């Protein structure tokens, strides 16, 4: 797709929006309309239609339905245009991708180009990004670079979680469900005043439990793996001692104990791709241990003080985390030189663990914001971020009863400072100009050393190895929003973002610490937002093109359980996005999304190792043995097409009761797991659907039947390529009964 086609497509979308407006039925007699979604994409509350960028919001019943199986934050994957989420760690360490941009790195200090914010506080480490989503007001997905107001590590976009806040009236809910695999989930919240009009509080709790349901055929143990116990809570206090002062405090915590990601040996069909014909979810054959624990605690304090018409905002965040994950990486038992072994050929055993004994994150933002109603509205501020993390990597001798056989350590301290300013100017009644700029300074101090080498490496202790990358970078954006007609907004946006330098030093099986330089992105986007038929139809359309310089890529695996960071000279991406919400009649609501993304690496000199497993690499081989050129390849975990649709129908019943039926479906096209193109390490497509049938009593009690992945789509979502054709798969079919009480 070239420039001319893209600009023509954008012009057609704008013309279509105008024609739809002119042709709208002005004789609709029934006064039914949808409320405009309010978002904080520009750090102030605005109607989504007035924000000149591609943004989605998930909230209300749709949000509750999508996560009803008790799944982690990956329930959002493919549920809005251009958003993909996967994980090789199970319920923790989600990896986010927007418009094809993400990071497949599994190391514990891996940076990502998609930033995650919880109530305005950035969650930098990938383990923090997996905090459960519950008792939320909404989830916002901001696509494209967000370097002005949100800064570092946002070249792809942002996922924002906004908690339901304390209220001045007593309210709350309780939600209890029981389902397949002996799963039980409870969620509840209570909110109300402690001191009327002065102090209010909200307490939210979540418990998710699933029984082990996967049999280990190697040990003849039934119900050996697959379960978890996940607890989370949030306490909020809102203090308003005077009209011009508001202080909001939030404490949150999580404790997880369960199964780590289950790797399955030789489940990918050699030479053909896809799962082997006899694959079954409910059994596995491991000889190594599998366990995962995670504990997090966090505190956020936001203070807003009105100074005349202006507002001064201080946002402070602090996070702590500890974690250990251990797994059977080869996905099977034994080895070819130590029979019996299987399933399939296991060249050598691999059992490793990674953990964070200590992580501390602190962030502080102070900004001054003018009133939004002014012709010239602006905000400017300063930002400080510091993170210190200790990491440990362990190797175990599976054939020697799982004894410790190698240990390496890493420490990283990251510091970021920034100043920023943003403004919007109402040039005319129907024309708005927006601009912003941010100057960021990033510094990392890193040390890694190998204390005990694995016996198989025949190496010795190594290090300490030090790295100290730093950079000062500017980012910003420029936008133009024009109201073509009532109910039709169009916009153009140019934005520059960056990701700070990254470091990779997994020294258990390698001797080199690699550093990737700063990556930058220049993005151009245009779109139109339609509100038609008296607010009964909302349609958002966007087209974009971006150019990335020095993109940070992770060469995962190859011939060893090791990562290497590289910079691609150039990466090009382009695509289109559409979102629709339609209320044809009072009782039926339809929402849908569609996106097409095309990414391409443009670097003739970039070559990486192929797989160590017996896979079929399709890229051209270079002069260096075992390496392949990835020039012109698309990015890993970047589907071309993503589509979703939801339908909700409500049937009023006598006596004030209601029957609500809903269904939702999400599709993504082919993804590749690694930078190189191979037959085996890819998945052709994924289609997951859900249903919810609910009976609502007049007294705010609700009983519902829930089904997730009802067609039981079984698709590989990732792989391990240095040993055998190991893979892991998506979540299984799930059903449950749910009881909800609101007050």
XYZ file of C-alpha atoms in Angstrom:
743
model
C 0.000 0.000 0.000
C 1.705 3.255 -1.153
C 1.238 6.886 -0.106
C -1.257 7.698 -2.876
C -3.515 4.816 -1.924
C -3.420 5.848 1.738
C -4.245 9.489 1.112
C -6.991 8.508 -1.316
C -8.420 6.162 1.293
C -8.398 8.948 3.872
C -10.116 11.310 1.444
C -12.766 8.700 0.721
C -13.388 8.255 4.449
C -13.876 12.005 4.907
C -16.210 12.241 1.909
C -18.130 9.227 3.177
C -18.561 10.885 6.549
C -19.987 14.003 4.944
C -22.359 12.022 2.740
C -23.557 9.976 5.682
C -24.283 13.173 7.566
C -26.240 14.695 4.726
C -28.160 11.462 4.240
C -28.949 10.942 7.897
C -32.597 10.361 8.669
C -33.812 13.527 10.386
C -37.231 11.988 10.948
C -36.180 9.503 13.623
C -38.980 9.824 16.087
C -37.680 7.695 18.922
C -35.383 9.750 21.157
C -32.677 7.161 21.797
C -29.020 8.083 21.851
C -25.679 6.961 23.223
C -23.755 9.105 25.643
C -20.409 10.350 24.384
C -17.469 8.552 25.993
C -15.256 10.736 28.179
C -11.501 10.015 28.075
C -8.343 11.518 29.536
C -6.088 11.001 26.531
C -4.760 14.580 26.927
C -4.659 14.509 30.755
C -7.926 16.364 31.049
C -11.450 15.031 30.729
C -12.714 15.400 27.159
C -15.327 13.819 24.969
C -13.674 11.204 22.796
C -14.988 12.858 19.644
C -12.962 15.997 20.482
C -9.619 14.200 20.857
C -7.517 14.324 17.650
C -6.094 10.818 17.778
C -7.212 7.212 17.497
C -8.500 6.240 20.945
C -10.774 3.461 22.239
C -12.578 3.059 25.535
C -13.851 -0.193 27.061
C -16.181 0.118 30.023
C -19.425 -0.982 31.610
C -21.011 -4.304 30.772
C -18.694 -4.980 27.843
C -15.664 -4.682 30.130
C -17.236 -7.028 32.703
C -18.164 -9.592 30.062
C -14.734 -9.780 28.420
C -12.958 -10.599 31.676
C -15.688 -12.807 33.143
C -13.620 -16.012 32.836
C -11.111 -14.761 35.400
C -8.447 -14.230 32.768
C -5.584 -11.774 33.292
C -5.190 -8.520 31.315
C -4.769 -10.486 28.078
C -8.574 -10.448 27.857
C -8.063 -7.101 26.074
C -6.099 -8.682 23.224
C -7.716 -8.114 19.807
C -10.696 -6.393 21.492
C -9.893 -2.983 20.022
C -8.252 -2.135 16.683
C -4.502 -2.748 16.436
C -4.111 -4.137 19.991
C -2.422 -7.521 20.523
C -1.263 -8.963 23.892
C 0.652 -12.183 24.600
C 2.818 -13.644 27.341
C 5.358 -16.433 27.767
C 4.987 -16.125 31.572
C 1.279 -16.967 31.914
C -0.728 -14.584 34.118
C 2.172 -12.179 34.590
C 4.509 -10.278 32.238
C 2.012 -9.308 29.497
C 3.587 -8.040 26.291
C 1.537 -5.351 24.558
C 1.630 -4.548 20.825
C -0.079 -1.566 19.166
C 0.048 -1.075 15.397
C 2.541 -3.939 15.213
C 5.010 -2.350 17.637
C 5.955 -4.345 20.741
C 8.771 -6.366 22.255
C 9.073 -10.162 22.418
C 11.851 -9.919 25.028
C 11.297 -12.174 28.066
C 14.044 -10.764 30.286
C 12.880 -9.134 33.515
C 14.202 -5.658 32.672
C 12.773 -5.646 29.144
C 11.342 -2.322 28.015
C 8.250 -2.065 25.854
C 7.104 0.582 23.346
C 3.566 0.371 24.774
C 3.248 2.108 28.118
C 0.715 1.008 30.741
C -0.706 3.521 33.216
C -2.883 2.784 36.226
C -4.686 5.928 37.411
C -2.073 8.072 35.721
C 0.973 6.317 37.225
C 3.233 4.562 34.733
C 3.941 0.875 35.408
C 7.352 0.437 33.846
C 8.314 -3.167 34.523
C 6.372 -5.775 32.549
C 5.516 -7.668 35.758
C 3.790 -4.557 37.126
C 1.800 -4.216 33.909
C -0.023 -7.455 34.684
C -1.897 -6.012 37.690
C -5.497 -7.297 37.500
C -8.187 -5.107 35.954
C -11.150 -4.889 38.342
C -13.573 -2.273 39.694
C -12.595 0.107 36.895
C -14.392 3.068 35.432
C -12.879 2.386 31.993
C -9.875 1.217 29.995
C -8.487 3.566 27.356
C -6.273 2.527 24.440
C -4.354 5.404 22.846
C -2.798 4.467 19.513
C 0.252 6.165 18.083
C 3.157 8.020 19.782
C 2.248 9.726 23.081
C 5.578 11.424 23.731
C 4.336 14.877 24.774
C 2.292 14.226 27.888
C 3.365 10.671 28.722
C 6.948 10.665 27.544
C 9.424 7.813 27.379
C 8.617 4.355 26.057
C 5.367 5.356 24.347
C 6.194 5.261 20.599
C 3.469 2.671 19.948
C 0.799 3.974 22.313
C -0.661 3.646 25.794
C -3.120 1.427 27.648
C -4.705 3.370 30.549
C -6.633 1.776 33.413
C -8.867 4.180 35.349
C -10.246 3.011 38.708
C -13.777 3.689 39.853
C -13.296 6.466 42.429
C -14.781 6.952 45.917
C -18.302 8.386 46.011
C -20.258 10.600 48.383
C -23.184 8.165 48.361
C -23.154 4.611 49.666
C -22.903 2.134 46.822
C -21.197 -1.085 45.860
C -21.495 -4.525 44.353
C -20.575 -8.145 44.883
C -19.921 -10.659 42.111
C -19.417 -14.383 42.630
C -18.924 -17.019 39.941
C -18.161 -20.729 39.694
C -17.159 -22.557 36.549
C -15.088 -25.081 34.664
C -11.856 -26.417 36.215
C -13.427 -25.838 39.624
C -12.813 -22.112 39.141
C -14.238 -19.606 41.576
C -13.958 -15.850 41.277
C -15.133 -13.147 43.647
C -15.070 -9.426 43.092
C -16.633 -6.711 45.175
C -16.461 -3.065 46.128
C -18.062 -0.744 48.654
C -17.875 3.033 48.418
C -19.285 5.869 50.450
C -18.661 8.824 52.747
C -16.666 8.580 55.962
C -17.173 12.286 56.689
C -19.982 13.677 54.501
C -18.716 16.104 51.835
C -15.174 15.894 53.267
C -13.828 12.335 53.220
C -14.985 9.316 51.213
C -13.505 5.862 50.703
C -13.700 2.896 48.352
C -12.538 -0.653 49.068
C -12.234 -3.116 46.164
C -11.295 -6.793 46.394
C -10.628 -9.548 43.865
C -9.996 -13.259 44.378
C -9.477 -15.670 41.482
C -8.905 -19.374 42.038
C -8.611 -22.275 39.639
C -7.861 -25.910 40.417
C -5.005 -27.748 38.734
C -6.614 -29.511 35.767
C -3.742 -30.694 33.546
C -2.414 -34.238 34.054
C 1.317 -34.946 33.930
C 1.642 -38.208 32.022
C 5.344 -38.517 32.774
C 4.758 -38.648 36.541
C 1.258 -40.191 36.329
C -0.036 -37.288 38.420
C -3.613 -36.205 37.794
C -4.450 -32.548 38.194
C -0.788 -31.575 38.424
C -0.717 -28.160 36.784
C -2.785 -25.318 35.356
C -4.202 -23.771 38.533
C -3.678 -20.466 40.311
C -4.664 -18.382 43.294
C -4.670 -14.672 42.534
C -5.605 -12.065 45.164
C -5.735 -8.299 44.676
C -7.134 -5.316 46.530
C -7.387 -1.551 46.352
C -8.167 1.000 49.068
C -8.902 4.600 48.085
C -9.484 7.741 50.115
C -10.770 11.001 48.631
C -10.340 14.104 50.805
C -12.053 17.388 49.877
C -11.605 19.723 52.870
C -12.387 22.832 50.802
C -13.803 23.501 47.331
C -10.409 24.339 45.833
C -8.508 21.320 47.236
C -8.839 17.624 46.454
C -6.497 14.872 47.599
C -6.858 11.299 46.394
C -4.868 8.412 47.871
C -4.774 4.851 46.591
C -3.078 1.751 48.011
C -3.134 -1.464 46.004
C -1.606 -4.916 46.366
C -1.513 -8.304 44.654
C -0.425 -11.795 45.686
C -0.240 -14.634 43.138
C 0.669 -18.291 43.548
C 0.166 -20.640 40.648
C 1.352 -22.315 37.494
C 3.888 -20.601 35.267
C 3.601 -20.767 31.494
C 3.355 -24.398 30.344
C 5.732 -25.127 27.477
C 4.869 -28.237 25.451
C 7.539 -30.097 23.509
C 7.114 -30.754 19.768
C 3.504 -29.633 19.461
C 4.265 -27.773 16.200
C 4.196 -29.831 13.003
C 7.607 -29.891 11.333
C 7.563 -28.693 7.746
C 3.872 -27.831 7.845
C 3.194 -25.570 10.812
C 0.200 -25.638 13.094
C -0.448 -27.977 15.990
C 0.183 -31.701 15.730
C -2.932 -33.801 15.114
C -2.948 -35.491 18.533
C -2.503 -32.305 20.586
C -4.559 -32.220 23.794
C -4.804 -29.396 26.301
C -5.430 -31.518 29.382
C -2.157 -33.444 29.510
C 1.517 -32.687 29.504
C 4.742 -34.670 30.026
C 7.232 -32.763 32.196
C 10.105 -33.859 34.391
C 10.915 -30.388 35.698
C 9.234 -28.206 38.302
C 6.726 -25.497 37.478
C 5.824 -22.735 39.917
C 5.188 -19.019 39.986
C 4.795 -16.456 42.752
C 4.355 -12.708 42.569
C 3.800 -10.053 45.211
C 3.280 -6.356 44.472
C 2.400 -3.285 46.516
C 1.781 0.226 45.322
C 0.793 3.697 46.499
C -0.466 6.668 44.491
C -1.274 10.162 45.720
C -2.882 12.807 43.531
C -3.449 16.339 44.811
C -5.370 18.971 42.854
C -5.390 22.581 43.994
C -7.290 25.354 42.261
C -5.407 28.629 41.952
C -8.043 30.952 40.596
C -9.049 29.504 37.243
C -5.920 27.351 37.063
C -5.262 23.981 38.603
C -2.014 22.659 40.078
C -1.731 18.859 40.037
C 0.782 16.658 41.819
C 0.840 12.910 41.075
C 3.133 10.648 43.092
C 3.510 6.920 42.552
C 5.512 4.176 44.278
C 5.632 0.456 43.453
C 7.362 -2.598 44.955
C 7.554 -6.120 43.571
C 9.037 -9.569 44.235
C 8.693 -12.580 41.933
C 9.967 -16.073 41.106
C 8.972 -18.132 38.041
C 10.332 -21.605 37.321
C 9.490 -23.833 34.395
C 10.372 -26.860 32.293
C 11.594 -24.981 29.209
C 12.270 -27.997 27.000
C 8.606 -28.936 27.428
C 9.177 -32.659 27.891
C 11.148 -35.256 29.850
C 14.575 -36.818 29.560
C 16.841 -36.320 26.550
C 18.023 -38.301 23.536
C 21.257 -39.118 25.397
C 19.364 -40.073 28.580
C 16.331 -42.175 27.615
C 13.477 -42.483 28.020
C 12.588 -39.067 26.621
C 9.766 -37.296 24.845
C 7.319 -36.285 23.587
C 9.238 -36.385 20.330
C 12.950 -35.627 20.237
C 14.418 -33.729 23.211
C 18.040 -32.855 22.295
C 18.864 -31.685 25.831
C 16.963 -30.832 29.031
C 16.309 -27.223 29.992
C 14.847 -26.119 33.307
C 15.319 -22.514 34.384
C 13.934 -19.891 36.719
C 13.970 -16.107 36.815
C 13.112 -13.873 39.714
C 13.126 -10.367 41.100
C 14.088 -10.303 44.780
C 13.561 -6.538 44.875
C 12.034 -3.872 42.648
C 11.389 -0.275 43.689
C 9.809 2.325 41.429
C 9.114 5.979 42.233
C 7.584 8.634 39.989
C 6.588 12.249 40.503
C 4.770 14.609 38.175
C 3.782 18.223 38.813
C 1.855 20.189 36.235
C -0.122 23.423 35.946
C -3.262 23.270 33.842
C -5.385 26.118 32.499
C -9.185 25.896 32.171
C -10.313 23.811 29.204
C -13.016 26.324 28.265
C -10.565 29.045 27.271
C -9.741 29.806 23.657
C -6.112 29.083 24.498
C -5.826 26.130 26.883
C -2.484 24.803 28.016
C -0.632 22.728 30.561
C 3.024 22.348 31.396
C 4.950 20.412 33.967
C 7.967 18.442 35.150
C 8.412 14.691 35.590
C 10.820 12.454 37.510
C 11.119 8.668 37.429
C 13.461 6.250 39.190
C 13.502 2.460 39.170
C 15.858 0.003 40.812
C 15.532 -3.705 40.088
C 17.537 -6.787 41.070
C 17.216 -9.854 38.853
C 18.345 -13.441 39.289
C 18.501 -16.235 36.686
C 18.903 -19.895 37.665
C 19.572 -23.096 35.757
C 18.725 -26.563 37.108
C 19.989 -30.056 36.326
C 16.716 -31.814 35.601
C 18.430 -35.180 35.118
C 20.148 -34.680 38.482
C 16.957 -34.325 40.543
C 16.608 -30.643 39.769
C 19.699 -29.455 41.619
C 20.944 -25.917 41.047
C 23.352 -25.753 38.116
C 24.116 -22.116 37.359
C 23.237 -18.647 38.572
C 23.555 -15.146 37.144
C 22.516 -11.768 38.497
C 21.641 -8.368 37.100
C 21.023 -4.968 38.660
C 19.632 -1.946 36.897
C 18.910 1.585 38.019
C 16.972 3.734 35.559
C 16.406 7.462 36.011
C 14.343 9.752 33.783
C 13.696 13.472 33.986
C 11.500 15.539 31.704
C 9.842 18.899 31.168
C 6.805 19.216 28.921
C 4.217 21.667 27.634
C 1.038 21.250 25.583
C -1.566 23.672 24.288
C -4.744 23.828 22.251
C -5.833 26.976 20.447
C -9.368 27.485 19.148
C -8.493 29.319 15.940
C -12.136 29.416 14.820
C -15.347 28.076 16.290
C -14.903 24.871 14.292
C -11.092 24.724 14.013
C -8.650 23.748 16.770
C -4.841 23.641 16.688
C -2.936 21.482 19.172
C 0.782 21.309 19.864
C 3.130 19.908 22.467
C 6.777 19.260 23.177
C 8.726 17.291 25.770
C 12.440 17.135 26.574
C 13.522 13.932 28.312
C 16.800 12.812 29.822
C 17.274 9.074 30.444
C 20.125 7.358 32.261
C 20.632 3.666 33.090
C 23.280 2.143 35.331
C 23.524 -1.586 34.787
C 25.663 -4.401 36.168
C 25.553 -8.118 35.373
C 27.655 -11.063 36.455
C 27.622 -14.835 36.314
C 28.333 -16.346 39.699
C 28.007 -20.039 38.801
C 28.029 -21.199 35.180
C 25.910 -24.166 34.036
C 28.081 -27.252 33.670
C 27.076 -27.712 30.032
C 28.634 -24.371 29.021
C 32.146 -25.311 30.139
C 32.606 -21.641 31.035
C 33.575 -19.920 34.242
C 32.307 -17.067 36.369
C 31.987 -13.799 34.487
C 31.856 -10.122 35.293
C 30.821 -7.869 36.708
C 30.009 -6.195 33.374
C 28.884 -2.569 33.533
C 26.868 -0.495 31.075
C 25.769 3.121 31.403
C 23.715 4.242 28.367
C 22.096 7.673 28.471
C 20.401 10.026 26.069
C 18.526 13.320 25.926
C 15.686 13.273 23.419
C 12.807 15.531 22.408
C 9.346 14.334 21.491
C 6.148 16.150 20.610
C 3.032 16.385 18.490
C 1.089 18.754 16.273
C -2.611 18.328 15.490
C -5.451 20.031 13.649
C -9.102 19.271 14.392
C -11.915 20.574 12.179
C -15.661 20.254 12.596
C -16.923 19.618 9.092
C -20.568 19.634 10.161
C -22.547 18.934 13.330
C -21.656 15.378 14.265
C -18.578 15.189 12.025
C -15.058 15.864 13.297
C -11.921 15.364 11.213
C -8.315 15.625 12.322
C -4.699 15.411 11.225
C -1.890 14.592 13.631
C 1.891 14.345 13.434
C 3.791 12.996 16.429
C 7.341 12.097 17.413
C 8.115 9.597 20.159
C 11.048 7.595 21.449
C 12.099 4.628 23.537
C 15.077 5.007 25.840
C 18.156 2.776 25.430
C 17.648 -0.848 26.511
C 20.054 -3.387 28.014
C 20.032 -7.175 27.833
C 22.395 -9.364 29.848
C 21.089 -12.885 30.330
C 24.526 -14.296 31.177
C 23.559 -17.841 32.134
C 24.139 -19.055 28.570
C 25.951 -16.109 27.007
C 28.990 -13.962 27.658
C 27.839 -10.650 26.174
C 25.718 -7.788 27.469
C 24.001 -6.088 24.537
C 22.730 -2.498 24.426
C 20.175 -1.087 21.984
C 20.369 2.623 21.236
C 17.432 5.010 21.441
C 14.677 4.343 18.923
C 12.590 7.195 17.507
C 9.351 7.280 15.568
C 7.695 9.881 13.344
C 3.994 9.188 12.828
C 1.343 10.793 10.624
C -2.339 10.125 11.201
C -5.622 11.386 9.844
C -9.167 10.466 10.663
C -12.777 11.384 11.072
C -15.235 10.827 13.921
C -18.934 10.657 13.105
C -21.929 11.023 15.399
C -25.008 10.336 13.276
C -28.727 9.683 13.498
C -29.174 11.711 16.659
C -26.281 10.003 18.475
C -27.454 6.499 17.614
C -24.404 5.735 15.484
C -20.790 6.459 16.413
C -18.140 5.747 13.791
C -14.404 6.481 14.127
C -12.064 6.090 11.150
C -8.295 6.579 10.976
C -5.388 6.016 8.599
C -1.733 6.238 9.626
C 1.851 5.903 8.482
C 4.952 5.836 10.662
C 8.690 5.804 10.126
C 10.882 4.369 12.863
C 14.625 4.845 13.127
C 16.893 2.471 15.063
C 14.031 0.295 16.244
C 15.004 -1.879 19.185
C 14.492 -5.541 18.303
C 15.046 -8.664 20.391
C 16.639 -11.697 18.790
C 15.095 -14.331 21.062
C 16.526 -17.828 21.314
C 18.338 -19.214 18.300
C 20.844 -21.833 19.402
C 20.669 -20.981 23.129
C 18.271 -19.767 25.797
C 19.531 -16.237 25.323
C 18.425 -12.833 24.029
C 20.342 -10.263 21.993
C 19.310 -6.678 21.370
C 19.785 -5.154 17.927
C 18.787 -1.888 16.255
C 17.082 -2.012 12.851
C 18.116 0.869 10.645
C 14.522 1.655 9.653
C 11.028 0.242 10.113
C 7.947 1.372 8.214
C 4.350 0.854 9.279
C 0.997 1.871 7.836
C -2.618 0.940 8.270
C -6.258 1.804 8.816
C -8.571 1.530 11.845
C -12.329 1.695 12.252
C -14.654 1.491 15.254
C -18.437 1.427 15.218
C -21.082 1.627 17.917
C -24.681 1.434 16.732
C -28.015 1.545 18.552
C -30.568 0.582 15.868
C -33.354 0.116 18.415
C -33.701 0.787 22.101
C -32.946 -2.777 23.125
C -30.081 -3.668 20.747
C -26.516 -2.365 20.764
C -23.837 -3.323 18.254
C -20.153 -2.457 18.547
C -17.354 -3.491 16.214
C -13.744 -2.747 15.396
C -11.461 -3.442 12.451
C -7.805 -2.700 11.743
C -5.225 -3.494 9.103
C -1.529 -3.073 9.933
C 1.418 -3.530 7.599
C 4.939 -3.406 9.049
C 8.268 -3.819 7.285
C 11.871 -3.904 8.491
C 14.104 -1.922 6.128
C 17.708 -2.879 6.874
C 19.640 -4.905 4.254
C 22.534 -5.455 6.665
C 20.526 -6.863 9.580
C 20.892 -10.621 10.081
C 20.074 -12.838 13.062
C 20.455 -16.472 14.051
C 17.828 -18.935 12.942
C 16.239 -21.523 15.188
C 18.189 -24.195 17.019
C 15.142 -26.447 16.744
C 14.491 -28.388 13.511
C 12.403 -25.650 11.923
C 12.228 -24.477 8.318
C 13.518 -20.905 8.009
C 12.267 -19.162 4.867
C 14.504 -16.075 4.949
C 17.666 -15.907 2.801
C 20.790 -17.207 4.534
C 23.763 -14.855 4.886
C 27.476 -15.572 4.610
C 27.737 -16.131 8.369
C 26.746 -19.736 9.179
C 23.337 -20.114 10.787
C 22.263 -16.495 10.237
C 19.474 -15.142 8.059
C 18.577 -11.752 6.638
C 15.342 -10.303 8.028
C 15.234 -7.344 5.648
C 11.640 -6.719 4.441
C 10.184 -8.980 7.142
C 7.169 -7.814 9.080
C 7.458 -7.517 12.860
C 6.801 -10.485 15.181
C 3.415 -10.795 16.925
C 2.030 -8.198 14.484
C -1.151 -9.514 12.820
C -2.225 -7.832 9.604
C -5.926 -7.945 10.494
C -7.670 -7.562 13.846
C -11.464 -7.539 14.074
C -13.978 -7.682 16.894
C -17.752 -7.451 17.210
C -20.154 -7.420 20.175
C -23.944 -7.582 20.227
C -26.132 -6.957 23.270
C -29.916 -7.431 23.308
C -32.146 -6.579 26.266
C -35.704 -7.915 26.594
C -37.904 -6.175 29.192
C -40.080 -8.589 31.173
C -43.217 -8.085 33.278
C -42.640 -6.778 36.789
C -39.494 -4.795 35.938
C -37.223 -7.793 35.276
C -34.990 -7.965 32.209
C -33.330 -10.637 30.127
C -30.001 -9.639 28.562
C -28.214 -11.710 25.912
C -24.823 -10.759 24.529
C -22.137 -12.271 22.356
C -18.659 -11.075 21.411
C -16.070 -12.273 18.903
C -12.436 -11.399 18.265
C -10.234 -12.380 15.318
C -6.611 -11.878 14.437
C -4.822 -13.027 11.316
C -1.428 -14.715 11.010
C 1.357 -13.897 13.465
C 4.999 -14.904 13.457
C 6.653 -15.624 16.822
C 10.215 -14.545 15.997
C 12.034 -12.033 13.815
C 12.796 -14.648 11.170
C 10.142 -16.219 8.942
C 9.639 -19.940 9.444
C 7.020 -22.545 8.615
C 6.631 -23.839 12.151
C 6.929 -20.865 14.532
C 3.770 -19.044 13.465
C 0.001 -19.273 13.793
C -2.388 -18.842 10.884
C -5.305 -17.229 12.739
C -7.198 -17.081 16.010
C -10.948 -16.690 16.545
C -12.431 -16.544 20.040
C -16.062 -15.954 20.909
C -18.084 -15.559 24.057
C -21.704 -15.468 25.210
C -23.497 -14.161 28.276
C -27.136 -14.809 29.184
C -28.322 -12.839 32.215
C -31.579 -12.485 34.129
C -31.857 -9.199 36.025
C -34.296 -9.125 38.911
C -35.999 -5.849 39.838
C -34.031 -5.722 43.118
C -30.627 -5.370 41.352
C -29.768 -9.055 41.622
C -28.412 -10.670 38.473
C -27.869 -14.320 37.545
C -25.875 -15.110 34.420
C -24.490 -17.988 32.371
C -21.125 -17.240 30.757
C -19.144 -18.956 28.031
C -15.687 -17.922 26.787
C -13.881 -19.296 23.720
C -17.055 -21.238 23.065
C -15.747 -22.808 19.834
C -12.677 -23.988 21.758
C -10.249 -22.442 19.275
C -6.861 -24.014 20.037
C -4.020 -21.941 18.640
C -0.316 -21.649 19.449
C 0.503 -18.145 20.672
C 4.271 -18.451 21.055
C 7.202 -20.828 21.017
C 10.675 -21.789 22.202
C 13.070 -22.271 19.296
C 16.475 -23.280 20.697
C 15.762 -26.936 21.550
C 12.749 -28.544 19.885
C 9.447 -27.452 18.363
C 8.107 -26.240 21.691
C 5.028 -24.030 21.861
C 2.274 -22.786 24.125
C -1.393 -22.172 23.405
C -4.295 -19.838 24.137
C -6.830 -20.203 26.952
C -9.269 -23.158 26.729
C -13.055 -23.126 26.478
C -14.598 -21.921 29.726
C -18.083 -21.736 31.207
C -19.386 -20.435 34.527
C -22.440 -19.301 36.452
C -22.365 -15.843 37.960
C -24.321 -14.078 40.703
C -24.178 -10.291 40.993
C -25.697 -8.003 43.618
C -25.529 -4.217 43.298
C -26.628 -1.610 45.788
